[in-house]
Coordinates of N, CA and C in Angstrom, one line a residue:
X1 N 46.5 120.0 110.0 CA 47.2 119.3 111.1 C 47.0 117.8 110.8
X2 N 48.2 116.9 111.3 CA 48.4 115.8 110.8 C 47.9 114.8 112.0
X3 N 47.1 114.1 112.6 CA 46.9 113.5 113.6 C 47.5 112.4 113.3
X4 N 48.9 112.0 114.5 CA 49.1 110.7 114.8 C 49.3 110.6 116.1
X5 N 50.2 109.2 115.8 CA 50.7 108.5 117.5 C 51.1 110.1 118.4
X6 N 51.6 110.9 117.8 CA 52.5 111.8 118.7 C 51.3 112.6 118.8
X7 N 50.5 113.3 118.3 CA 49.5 114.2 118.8 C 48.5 113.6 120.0
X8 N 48.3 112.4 119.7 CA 47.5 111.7 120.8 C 48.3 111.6 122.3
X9 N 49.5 111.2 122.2 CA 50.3 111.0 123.1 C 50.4 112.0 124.0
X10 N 50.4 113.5 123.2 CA 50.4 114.8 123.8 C 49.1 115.2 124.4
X11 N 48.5 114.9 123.8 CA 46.6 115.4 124.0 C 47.0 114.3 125.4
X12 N 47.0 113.6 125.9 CA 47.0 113.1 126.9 C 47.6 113.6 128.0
X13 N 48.9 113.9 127.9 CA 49.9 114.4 128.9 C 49.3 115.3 129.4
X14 N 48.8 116.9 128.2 CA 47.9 117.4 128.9 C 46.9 117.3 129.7
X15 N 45.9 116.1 129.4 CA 44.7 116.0 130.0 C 45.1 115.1 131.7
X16 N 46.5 114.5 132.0 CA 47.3 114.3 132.8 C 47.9 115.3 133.6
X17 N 48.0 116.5 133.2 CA 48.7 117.8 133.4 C 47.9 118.9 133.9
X18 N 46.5 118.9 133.4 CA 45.3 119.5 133.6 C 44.7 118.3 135.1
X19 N 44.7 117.3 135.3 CA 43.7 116.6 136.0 C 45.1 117.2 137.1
X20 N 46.4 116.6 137.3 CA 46.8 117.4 138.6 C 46.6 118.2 139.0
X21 N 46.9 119.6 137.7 CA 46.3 120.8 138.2 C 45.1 121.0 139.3
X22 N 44.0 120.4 138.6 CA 42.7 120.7 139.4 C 42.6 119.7 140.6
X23 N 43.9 118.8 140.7 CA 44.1 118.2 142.0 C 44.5 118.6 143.0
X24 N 45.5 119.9 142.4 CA 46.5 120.3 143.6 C 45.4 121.5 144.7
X25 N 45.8 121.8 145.6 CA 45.4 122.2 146.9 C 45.7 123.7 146.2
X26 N 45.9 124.3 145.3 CA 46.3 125.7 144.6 C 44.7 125.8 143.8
X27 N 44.6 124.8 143.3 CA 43.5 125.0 142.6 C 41.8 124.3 143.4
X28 N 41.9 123.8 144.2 CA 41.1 123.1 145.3 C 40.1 125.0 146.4
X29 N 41.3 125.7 146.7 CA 41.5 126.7 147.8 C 40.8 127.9 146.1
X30 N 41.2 127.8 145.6 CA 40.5 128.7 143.9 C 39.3 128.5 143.9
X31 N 38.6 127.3 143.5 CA 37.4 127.0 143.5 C 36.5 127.0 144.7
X32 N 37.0 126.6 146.0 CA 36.2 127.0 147.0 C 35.8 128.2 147.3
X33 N 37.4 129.4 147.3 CA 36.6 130.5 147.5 C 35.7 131.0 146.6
X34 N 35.9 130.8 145.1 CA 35.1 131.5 144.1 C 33.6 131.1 144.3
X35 N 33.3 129.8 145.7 CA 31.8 129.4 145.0 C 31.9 129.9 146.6
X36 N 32.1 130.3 147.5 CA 31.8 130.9 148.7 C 31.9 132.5 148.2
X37 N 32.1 132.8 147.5 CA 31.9 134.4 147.5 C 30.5 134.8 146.5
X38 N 30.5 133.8 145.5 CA 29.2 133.8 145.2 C 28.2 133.5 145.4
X39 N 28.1 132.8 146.4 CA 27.2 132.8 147.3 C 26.8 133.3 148.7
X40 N 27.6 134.4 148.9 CA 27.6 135.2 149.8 C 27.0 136.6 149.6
X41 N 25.6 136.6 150.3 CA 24.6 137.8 149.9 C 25.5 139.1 150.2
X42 N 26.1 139.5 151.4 CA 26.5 141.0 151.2 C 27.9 140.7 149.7
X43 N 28.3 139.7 149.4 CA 29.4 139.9 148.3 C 28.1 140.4 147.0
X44 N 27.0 139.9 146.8 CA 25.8 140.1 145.9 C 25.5 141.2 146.1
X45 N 24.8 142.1 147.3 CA 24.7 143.4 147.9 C 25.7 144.1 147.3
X46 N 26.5 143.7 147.6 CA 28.4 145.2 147.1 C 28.6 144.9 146.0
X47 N 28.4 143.8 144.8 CA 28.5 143.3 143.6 C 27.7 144.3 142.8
X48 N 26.3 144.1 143.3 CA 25.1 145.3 142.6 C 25.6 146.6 142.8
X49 N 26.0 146.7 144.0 CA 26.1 148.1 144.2 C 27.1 149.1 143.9
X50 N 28.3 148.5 143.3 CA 29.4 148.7 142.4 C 28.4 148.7 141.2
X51 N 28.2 148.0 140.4 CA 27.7 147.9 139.4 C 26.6 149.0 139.3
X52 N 25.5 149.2 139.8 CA 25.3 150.4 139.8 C 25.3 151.7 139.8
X53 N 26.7 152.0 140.8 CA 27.3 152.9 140.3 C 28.4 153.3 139.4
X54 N 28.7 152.1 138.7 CA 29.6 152.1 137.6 C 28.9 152.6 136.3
X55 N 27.6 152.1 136.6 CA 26.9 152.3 135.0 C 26.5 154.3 135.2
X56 N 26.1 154.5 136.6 CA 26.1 155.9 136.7 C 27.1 157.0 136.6
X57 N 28.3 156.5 137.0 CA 29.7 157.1 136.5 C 29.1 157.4 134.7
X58 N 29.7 155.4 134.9 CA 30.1 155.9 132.8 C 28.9 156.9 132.1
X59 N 27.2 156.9 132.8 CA 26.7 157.5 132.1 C 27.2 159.4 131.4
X60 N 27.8 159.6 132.6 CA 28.5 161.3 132.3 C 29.5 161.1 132.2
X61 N 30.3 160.1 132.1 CA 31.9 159.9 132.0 C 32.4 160.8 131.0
X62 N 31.7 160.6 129.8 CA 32.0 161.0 128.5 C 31.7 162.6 128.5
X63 N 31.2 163.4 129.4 CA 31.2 164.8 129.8 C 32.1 165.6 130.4
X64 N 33.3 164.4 130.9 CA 34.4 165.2 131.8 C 33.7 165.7 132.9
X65 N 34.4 166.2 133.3 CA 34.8 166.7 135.0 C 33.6 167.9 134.9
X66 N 33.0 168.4 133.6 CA 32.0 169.2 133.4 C 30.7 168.8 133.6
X67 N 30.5 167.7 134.1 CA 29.2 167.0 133.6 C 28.5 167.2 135.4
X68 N 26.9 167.9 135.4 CA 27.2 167.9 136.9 C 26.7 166.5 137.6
X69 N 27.4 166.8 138.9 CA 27.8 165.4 139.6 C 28.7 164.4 139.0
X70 N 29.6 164.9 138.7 CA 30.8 164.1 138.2 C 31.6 163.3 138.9
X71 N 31.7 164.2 139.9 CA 32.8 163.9 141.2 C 31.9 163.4 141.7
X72 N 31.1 163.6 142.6 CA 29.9 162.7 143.0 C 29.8 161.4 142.5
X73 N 29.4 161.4 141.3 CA 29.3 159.6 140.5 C 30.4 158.7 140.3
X74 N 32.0 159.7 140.3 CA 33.0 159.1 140.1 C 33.4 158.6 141.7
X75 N 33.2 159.8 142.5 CA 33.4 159.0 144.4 C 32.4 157.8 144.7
X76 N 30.8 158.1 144.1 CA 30.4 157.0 144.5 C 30.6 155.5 144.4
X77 N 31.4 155.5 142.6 CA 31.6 154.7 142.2 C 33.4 153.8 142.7
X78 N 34.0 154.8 142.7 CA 34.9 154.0 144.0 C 35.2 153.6 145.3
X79 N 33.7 154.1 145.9 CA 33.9 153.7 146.9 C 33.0 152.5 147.6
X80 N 32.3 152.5 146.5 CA 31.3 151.0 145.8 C 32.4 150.0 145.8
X81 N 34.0 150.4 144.6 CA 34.6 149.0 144.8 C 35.5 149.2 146.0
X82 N 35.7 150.2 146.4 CA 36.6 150.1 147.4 C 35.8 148.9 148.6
X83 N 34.1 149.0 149.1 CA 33.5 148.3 149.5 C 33.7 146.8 149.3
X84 N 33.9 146.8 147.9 CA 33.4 145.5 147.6 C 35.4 144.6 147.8
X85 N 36.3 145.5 147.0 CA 37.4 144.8 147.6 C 37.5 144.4 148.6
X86 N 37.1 145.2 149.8 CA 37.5 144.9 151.2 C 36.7 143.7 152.0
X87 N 36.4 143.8 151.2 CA 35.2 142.1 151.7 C 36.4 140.8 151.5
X88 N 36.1 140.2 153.3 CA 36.6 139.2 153.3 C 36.5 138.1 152.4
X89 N 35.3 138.1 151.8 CA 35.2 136.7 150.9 C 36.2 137.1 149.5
X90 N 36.0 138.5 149.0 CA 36.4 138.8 147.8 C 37.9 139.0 148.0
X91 N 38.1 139.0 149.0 CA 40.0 139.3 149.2 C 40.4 138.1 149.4
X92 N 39.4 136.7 149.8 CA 40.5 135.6 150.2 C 40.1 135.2 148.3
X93 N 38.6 135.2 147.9 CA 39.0 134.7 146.6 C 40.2 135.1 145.2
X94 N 40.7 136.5 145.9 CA 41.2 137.5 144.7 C 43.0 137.0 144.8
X95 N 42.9 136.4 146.3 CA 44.6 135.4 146.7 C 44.3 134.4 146.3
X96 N 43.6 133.7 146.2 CA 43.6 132.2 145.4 C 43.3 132.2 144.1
X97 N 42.9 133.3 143.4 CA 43.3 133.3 142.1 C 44.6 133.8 141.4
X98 N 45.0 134.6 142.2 CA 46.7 135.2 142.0 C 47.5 134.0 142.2
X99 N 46.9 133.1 143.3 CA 48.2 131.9 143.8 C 47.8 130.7 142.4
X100 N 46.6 130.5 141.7 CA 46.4 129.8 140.3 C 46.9 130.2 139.2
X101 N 46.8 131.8 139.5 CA 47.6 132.3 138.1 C 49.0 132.5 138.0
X102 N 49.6 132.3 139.2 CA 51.2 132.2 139.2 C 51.5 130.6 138.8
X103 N 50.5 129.5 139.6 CA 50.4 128.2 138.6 C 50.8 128.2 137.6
X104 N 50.2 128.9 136.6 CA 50.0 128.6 135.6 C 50.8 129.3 134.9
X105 N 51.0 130.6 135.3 CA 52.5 131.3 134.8 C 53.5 130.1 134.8
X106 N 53.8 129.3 136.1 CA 55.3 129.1 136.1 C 55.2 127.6 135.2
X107 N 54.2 127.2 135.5 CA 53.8 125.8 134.5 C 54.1 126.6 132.7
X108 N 53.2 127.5 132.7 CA 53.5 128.1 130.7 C 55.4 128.3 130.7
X109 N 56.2 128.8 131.5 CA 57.3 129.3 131.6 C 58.0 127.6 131.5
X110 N 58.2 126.7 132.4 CA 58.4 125.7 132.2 C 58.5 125.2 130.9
X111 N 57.2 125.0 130.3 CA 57.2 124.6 129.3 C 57.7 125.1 127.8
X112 N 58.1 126.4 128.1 CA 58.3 127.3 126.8 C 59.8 127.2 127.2
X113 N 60.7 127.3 128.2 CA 62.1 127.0 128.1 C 62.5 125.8 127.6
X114 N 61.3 124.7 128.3 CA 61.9 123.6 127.3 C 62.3 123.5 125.9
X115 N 62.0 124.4 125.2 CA 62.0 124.4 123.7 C 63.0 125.5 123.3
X116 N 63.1 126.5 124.1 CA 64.1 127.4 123.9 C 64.4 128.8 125.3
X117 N 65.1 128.8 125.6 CA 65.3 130.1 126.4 C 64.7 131.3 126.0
X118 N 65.1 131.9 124.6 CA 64.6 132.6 124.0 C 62.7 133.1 123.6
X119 N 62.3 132.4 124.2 CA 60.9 132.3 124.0 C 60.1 132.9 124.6
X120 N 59.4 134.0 124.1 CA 58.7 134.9 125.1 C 56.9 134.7 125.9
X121 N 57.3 134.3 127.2 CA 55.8 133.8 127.5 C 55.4 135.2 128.5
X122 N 53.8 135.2 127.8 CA 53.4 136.5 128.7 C 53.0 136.0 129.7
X123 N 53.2 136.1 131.1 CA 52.7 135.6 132.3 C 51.6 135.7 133.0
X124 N 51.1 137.1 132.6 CA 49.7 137.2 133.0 C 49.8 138.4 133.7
X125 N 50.5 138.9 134.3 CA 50.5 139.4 135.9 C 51.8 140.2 135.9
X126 N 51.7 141.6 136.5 CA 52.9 142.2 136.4 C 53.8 141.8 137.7
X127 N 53.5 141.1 138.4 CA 54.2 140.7 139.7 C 54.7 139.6 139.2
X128 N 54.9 139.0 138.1 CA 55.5 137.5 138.0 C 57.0 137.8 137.9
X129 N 57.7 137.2 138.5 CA 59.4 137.1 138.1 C 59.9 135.3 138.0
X130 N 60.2 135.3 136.9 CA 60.7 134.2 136.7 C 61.6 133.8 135.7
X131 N 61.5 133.1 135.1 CA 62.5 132.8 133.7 C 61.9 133.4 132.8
X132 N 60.8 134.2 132.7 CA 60.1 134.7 131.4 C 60.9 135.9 130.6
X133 N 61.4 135.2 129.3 CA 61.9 136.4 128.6 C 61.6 137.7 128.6
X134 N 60.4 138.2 129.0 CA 60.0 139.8 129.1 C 60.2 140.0 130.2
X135 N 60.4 139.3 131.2 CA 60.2 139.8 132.6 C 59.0 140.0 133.3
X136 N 57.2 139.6 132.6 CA 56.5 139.4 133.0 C 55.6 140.8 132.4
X137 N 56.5 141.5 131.9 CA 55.8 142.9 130.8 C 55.4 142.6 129.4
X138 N 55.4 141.6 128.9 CA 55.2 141.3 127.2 C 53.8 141.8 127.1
X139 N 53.1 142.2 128.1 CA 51.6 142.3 127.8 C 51.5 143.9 128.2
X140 N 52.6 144.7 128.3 CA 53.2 146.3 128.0 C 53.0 146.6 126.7

């Protein structure tokens, strides 16, 4: 790679492009919830306790439906995250990262039409609809 005037000029835009980002009230509402949910003991409590029963699932996983307590380790283990989804902290942090990653979808989509329509940007997310050549499935 050749570094000149133009690469530096660009390395900046970004670092211009990046400081908004983490200016805007999209990404402000991201990082609050993510440091309020981690510091939130019952989100720690339901965190372990998914996690524990995830490791006890996969332990028989590999046994099928034959393995005893299967169903058992597989209900306990959903309903460990069903627990942990429903937690107010983890549901407002899991919207404010959907609302950063649509960010950043439509900011990548932006920038890749600039250069061509044709240009296939994966958006992250099967709910994205925008100008993205795949329609938000490239990662199908």
């Amino acid at each position: 790679m050749i570094y000149n005037k133009e690469f530096f000029e660009i390395v900046d835009q970004i670092e211009r492009v990046t400081k908004t980002i983490k200016d805007s009230t999209t990404f402000t509402a991201y990082a609050t919830n993510r440091q309020l949910m981690y510091q939130d003991e019952v989100v720690r409590t339901l965190l372990e306790s998914f996690v524990t029963e995830k490791r006890a699932f996969e332990n028989i996983e590999s046994y099928g439906e034959f393995a005893p307590g299967f169903k058992e380790a597989r209900r306990g283990m959903r309903q460990a995250k069903r627990n942990l989804d429903m937690n107010d902290r983890v549901s407002d942090y899991r919207l404010a990262e959907t609302n950063l990653q649509r960010l950043l979808d439509e900011i990548t989509v932006s920038i890749a039409t600039c250069f061509s329509a044709s240009i296939k940007v994966d958006a992250g997310s099967p709910f994205f609809h925008s100008k993205s050549s795949c329609g938000g499935n490239c990662h199908a």
